[in-house]
């Protein structure tokens, strides 16, 4: 049982721009092999810097197995100097 004063905070982050997002009228959807675009890499770095500046803390960082999501998470965590062992990409 959890303490009544315990609070859970969730932070949802969408993956940064993928190569597929550059193609008009294309949605990656079930295609898990789309990589980040150069702008997507920059977006992930900027997000990591912002979260670090805001002193964001994460017990865990859950991520889908999609390449674009994993790349975004890897970049954000590295910029924040968070151990990549906090990244969970498998079903829990």
Short mmCIF file of N, CA and C in Angstrom, two decimals:
data_model
loop_
_atom_site.label_atom_id
_atom_site.label_comp_id
_atom_site.label_asym_id
_atom_site.label_seq_id
_atom_site.Cartn_x
_atom_site.Cartn_y
_atom_site.Cartn_z
N UNK A 1 0.84 -1.17 0.00
CA UNK A 1 0.00 0.00 0.00
C UNK A 1 0.90 1.24 0.00
N UNK A 2 0.49 2.23 -0.73
CA UNK A 2 1.26 3.47 -0.79
C UNK A 2 0.78 4.47 0.25
N UNK A 3 1.69 5.28 0.66
CA UNK A 3 1.38 6.35 1.59
C UNK A 3 0.41 7.32 0.93
N UNK A 4 -0.57 7.78 1.66
CA UNK A 4 -1.60 8.67 1.11
C UNK A 4 -1.00 9.99 0.62
N UNK A 5 0.16 10.36 1.14
CA UNK A 5 0.78 11.61 0.72
C UNK A 5 1.70 11.43 -0.48
N UNK A 6 1.91 10.21 -0.93
CA UNK A 6 2.77 9.96 -2.09
C UNK A 6 2.12 10.52 -3.34
N UNK A 7 2.95 11.07 -4.19
CA UNK A 7 2.45 11.60 -5.45
C UNK A 7 3.29 11.04 -6.59
N UNK A 8 2.63 10.77 -7.66
CA UNK A 8 3.31 10.30 -8.87
C UNK A 8 3.25 11.44 -9.88
N UNK A 9 4.39 11.77 -10.43
CA UNK A 9 4.46 12.80 -11.47
C UNK A 9 4.92 12.14 -12.75
N UNK A 10 4.19 12.39 -13.80
CA UNK A 10 4.53 11.84 -15.11
C UNK A 10 4.88 12.96 -16.06
N UNK A 11 5.84 12.71 -16.90
CA UNK A 11 6.24 13.66 -17.93
C UNK A 11 6.21 12.92 -19.26
N UNK A 12 5.32 13.31 -20.15
CA UNK A 12 5.22 12.66 -21.45
C UNK A 12 5.99 13.48 -22.48
N UNK A 13 6.83 12.80 -23.22
CA UNK A 13 7.65 13.45 -24.24
C UNK A 13 7.45 12.72 -25.56
N UNK A 14 7.09 13.45 -26.58
CA UNK A 14 6.96 12.86 -27.91
C UNK A 14 8.34 12.86 -28.55
N UNK A 15 8.58 11.88 -29.42
CA UNK A 15 9.87 11.83 -30.10
C UNK A 15 10.08 13.10 -30.91
N UNK A 16 11.33 13.42 -31.16
CA UNK A 16 11.67 14.58 -31.98
C UNK A 16 11.36 14.27 -33.45
N UNK A 17 11.56 15.26 -34.31
CA UNK A 17 11.24 15.09 -35.73
C UNK A 17 12.01 13.91 -36.33
N UNK A 18 11.29 13.06 -37.05
CA UNK A 18 11.92 11.92 -37.72
C UNK A 18 12.09 12.22 -39.20
N UNK A 19 12.89 11.40 -39.87
CA UNK A 19 13.08 11.55 -41.32
C UNK A 19 11.73 11.44 -42.04
N UNK A 20 10.87 10.56 -41.56
CA UNK A 20 9.56 10.38 -42.20
C UNK A 20 8.69 11.62 -42.05
N UNK A 21 8.88 12.39 -40.97
CA UNK A 21 8.11 13.62 -40.79
C UNK A 21 8.43 14.66 -41.85
N UNK A 22 9.56 14.50 -42.52
CA UNK A 22 9.97 15.45 -43.56
C UNK A 22 9.19 15.25 -44.85
N UNK A 23 8.64 14.05 -45.02
CA UNK A 23 7.89 13.72 -46.23
C UNK A 23 6.44 14.14 -46.02
N UNK A 24 5.95 14.97 -46.90
CA UNK A 24 4.58 15.46 -46.78
C UNK A 24 3.58 14.31 -46.78
N UNK A 25 2.61 14.39 -45.90
CA UNK A 25 1.51 13.41 -45.80
C UNK A 25 1.99 12.03 -45.36
N UNK A 26 3.14 11.93 -44.70
CA UNK A 26 3.63 10.64 -44.24
C UNK A 26 3.62 10.61 -42.72
N UNK A 27 3.05 9.55 -42.17
CA UNK A 27 3.05 9.32 -40.73
C UNK A 27 3.73 7.98 -40.52
N UNK A 28 4.72 7.95 -39.65
CA UNK A 28 5.47 6.71 -39.42
C UNK A 28 4.58 5.60 -38.87
N UNK A 29 3.73 5.93 -37.92
CA UNK A 29 2.82 4.93 -37.36
C UNK A 29 3.53 3.69 -36.87
N UNK A 30 3.23 2.57 -37.47
CA UNK A 30 3.77 1.28 -37.03
C UNK A 30 5.20 1.04 -37.51
N UNK A 31 5.75 1.92 -38.33
CA UNK A 31 7.11 1.75 -38.82
C UNK A 31 8.08 2.18 -37.72
N UNK A 32 8.70 1.22 -37.08
CA UNK A 32 9.60 1.52 -35.96
C UNK A 32 11.02 1.83 -36.39
N UNK A 33 11.29 1.81 -37.70
CA UNK A 33 12.67 1.98 -38.17
C UNK A 33 12.99 3.40 -38.62
N UNK A 34 12.09 4.35 -38.43
CA UNK A 34 12.35 5.75 -38.82
C UNK A 34 13.35 6.36 -37.85
N UNK A 35 14.39 6.98 -38.39
CA UNK A 35 15.40 7.66 -37.56
C UNK A 35 15.06 9.14 -37.43
N UNK A 36 15.73 9.79 -36.50
CA UNK A 36 15.56 11.22 -36.35
C UNK A 36 16.21 11.97 -37.51
N UNK A 37 15.62 13.09 -37.86
CA UNK A 37 16.22 13.98 -38.85
C UNK A 37 17.30 14.81 -38.14
N UNK A 38 18.13 15.54 -38.89
CA UNK A 38 19.09 16.43 -38.24
C UNK A 38 18.40 17.43 -37.30
N UNK A 39 17.25 17.96 -37.72
CA UNK A 39 16.50 18.87 -36.85
C UNK A 39 16.01 18.12 -35.61
N UNK A 40 15.60 16.86 -35.78
CA UNK A 40 15.16 16.05 -34.65
C UNK A 40 16.26 15.87 -33.61
N UNK A 41 17.49 15.65 -34.08
CA UNK A 41 18.63 15.56 -33.15
C UNK A 41 18.78 16.86 -32.37
N UNK A 42 18.68 17.98 -33.08
CA UNK A 42 18.80 19.29 -32.43
C UNK A 42 17.67 19.50 -31.43
N UNK A 43 16.45 19.10 -31.79
CA UNK A 43 15.31 19.23 -30.89
C UNK A 43 15.52 18.43 -29.61
N UNK A 44 16.05 17.21 -29.74
CA UNK A 44 16.29 16.37 -28.57
C UNK A 44 17.35 16.98 -27.66
N UNK A 45 18.41 17.53 -28.26
CA UNK A 45 19.45 18.19 -27.48
C UNK A 45 18.86 19.38 -26.71
N UNK A 46 18.07 20.19 -27.41
CA UNK A 46 17.46 21.35 -26.76
C UNK A 46 16.51 20.95 -25.63
N UNK A 47 15.76 19.87 -25.83
CA UNK A 47 14.88 19.38 -24.78
C UNK A 47 15.69 18.93 -23.57
N UNK A 48 16.77 18.19 -23.81
CA UNK A 48 17.63 17.75 -22.72
C UNK A 48 18.19 18.93 -21.93
N UNK A 49 18.61 19.97 -22.66
CA UNK A 49 19.14 21.17 -21.99
C UNK A 49 18.06 21.86 -21.16
N UNK A 50 16.86 21.94 -21.72
CA UNK A 50 15.77 22.60 -20.98
C UNK A 50 15.42 21.82 -19.71
N UNK A 51 15.28 20.50 -19.83
CA UNK A 51 14.95 19.68 -18.66
C UNK A 51 16.06 19.75 -17.61
N UNK A 52 17.30 19.78 -18.07
CA UNK A 52 18.43 19.90 -17.14
C UNK A 52 18.38 21.25 -16.43
N UNK A 53 18.12 22.32 -17.18
CA UNK A 53 18.01 23.66 -16.61
C UNK A 53 16.89 23.73 -15.57
N UNK A 54 15.79 23.01 -15.84
CA UNK A 54 14.65 22.99 -14.92
C UNK A 54 14.86 22.01 -13.77
N UNK A 55 16.03 21.37 -13.75
CA UNK A 55 16.38 20.41 -12.70
C UNK A 55 15.38 19.26 -12.62
N UNK A 56 14.92 18.80 -13.78
CA UNK A 56 13.97 17.68 -13.83
C UNK A 56 14.64 16.41 -13.32
N UNK A 57 13.92 15.64 -12.56
CA UNK A 57 14.42 14.38 -12.00
C UNK A 57 13.54 13.23 -12.49
N UNK A 58 14.18 12.13 -12.84
CA UNK A 58 13.45 10.96 -13.32
C UNK A 58 13.93 9.72 -12.56
N UNK A 59 12.97 8.96 -12.02
CA UNK A 59 13.31 7.67 -11.44
C UNK A 59 13.52 6.66 -12.56
N UNK A 60 12.68 6.76 -13.57
CA UNK A 60 12.76 5.89 -14.74
C UNK A 60 12.40 6.71 -15.97
N UNK A 61 12.86 6.26 -17.10
CA UNK A 61 12.57 6.91 -18.37
C UNK A 61 12.06 5.81 -19.29
N UNK A 62 10.76 5.72 -19.47
CA UNK A 62 10.14 4.68 -20.28
C UNK A 62 10.07 5.14 -21.73
N UNK A 63 10.35 4.22 -22.63
CA UNK A 63 10.43 4.58 -24.04
C UNK A 63 9.96 3.42 -24.90
N UNK A 64 9.31 3.74 -26.00
CA UNK A 64 8.91 2.68 -26.93
C UNK A 64 10.16 2.14 -27.63
N UNK A 65 10.00 1.06 -28.35
CA UNK A 65 11.14 0.47 -29.07
C UNK A 65 11.35 1.10 -30.43
N UNK A 66 10.53 2.06 -30.81
CA UNK A 66 10.71 2.75 -32.09
C UNK A 66 12.06 3.47 -32.09
N UNK A 67 12.79 3.36 -33.19
CA UNK A 67 14.12 3.96 -33.29
C UNK A 67 14.07 5.45 -32.97
N UNK A 68 13.11 6.17 -33.53
CA UNK A 68 13.02 7.62 -33.32
C UNK A 68 12.80 7.97 -31.85
N UNK A 69 12.03 7.16 -31.15
CA UNK A 69 11.79 7.40 -29.72
C UNK A 69 13.04 7.08 -28.91
N UNK A 70 13.69 5.97 -29.23
CA UNK A 70 14.92 5.57 -28.52
C UNK A 70 16.02 6.60 -28.74
N UNK A 71 16.17 7.08 -29.98
CA UNK A 71 17.19 8.10 -30.25
C UNK A 71 16.90 9.37 -29.46
N UNK A 72 15.65 9.78 -29.42
CA UNK A 72 15.28 10.97 -28.65
C UNK A 72 15.63 10.79 -27.18
N UNK A 73 15.24 9.66 -26.62
CA UNK A 73 15.51 9.38 -25.20
C UNK A 73 17.01 9.34 -24.92
N UNK A 74 17.78 8.66 -25.77
CA UNK A 74 19.23 8.58 -25.58
C UNK A 74 19.86 9.97 -25.53
N UNK A 75 19.48 10.80 -26.48
CA UNK A 75 20.05 12.15 -26.56
C UNK A 75 19.66 12.97 -25.33
N UNK A 76 18.39 12.95 -24.97
CA UNK A 76 17.91 13.72 -23.81
C UNK A 76 18.65 13.29 -22.55
N UNK A 77 18.77 11.99 -22.31
CA UNK A 77 19.42 11.49 -21.10
C UNK A 77 20.91 11.84 -21.08
N UNK A 78 21.57 11.73 -22.23
CA UNK A 78 23.01 12.07 -22.28
C UNK A 78 23.22 13.55 -21.98
N UNK A 79 22.40 14.41 -22.57
CA UNK A 79 22.53 15.85 -22.31
C UNK A 79 22.29 16.16 -20.84
N UNK A 80 21.37 15.43 -20.21
CA UNK A 80 21.05 15.65 -18.80
C UNK A 80 22.02 14.95 -17.86
N UNK A 81 22.99 14.21 -18.42
CA UNK A 81 23.95 13.43 -17.62
C UNK A 81 23.25 12.40 -16.74
N UNK A 82 22.21 11.78 -17.28
CA UNK A 82 21.49 10.73 -16.56
C UNK A 82 21.96 9.39 -17.09
N UNK A 83 22.23 8.48 -16.18
CA UNK A 83 22.69 7.14 -16.53
C UNK A 83 21.68 6.46 -17.44
N UNK A 84 22.15 5.95 -18.57
CA UNK A 84 21.26 5.31 -19.54
C UNK A 84 20.60 4.04 -18.99
N UNK A 85 21.07 3.55 -17.85
CA UNK A 85 20.43 2.37 -17.25
C UNK A 85 19.01 2.71 -16.76
N UNK A 86 18.68 3.99 -16.63
CA UNK A 86 17.32 4.40 -16.24
C UNK A 86 16.35 4.28 -17.41
N UNK A 87 16.87 4.08 -18.62
CA UNK A 87 16.03 3.98 -19.81
C UNK A 87 15.47 2.57 -19.93
N UNK A 88 14.16 2.47 -19.98
CA UNK A 88 13.48 1.18 -20.11
C UNK A 88 12.76 1.18 -21.45
N UNK A 89 13.13 0.22 -22.31
CA UNK A 89 12.51 0.15 -23.64
C UNK A 89 11.73 -1.15 -23.83
N UNK A 90 11.58 -1.92 -22.78
CA UNK A 90 10.83 -3.17 -22.87
C UNK A 90 9.55 -3.04 -22.05
N UNK A 91 8.62 -3.91 -22.32
CA UNK A 91 7.36 -3.89 -21.58
C UNK A 91 7.61 -4.18 -20.11
N UNK A 92 6.90 -3.46 -19.26
CA UNK A 92 7.04 -3.68 -17.81
C UNK A 92 5.75 -4.21 -17.24
#
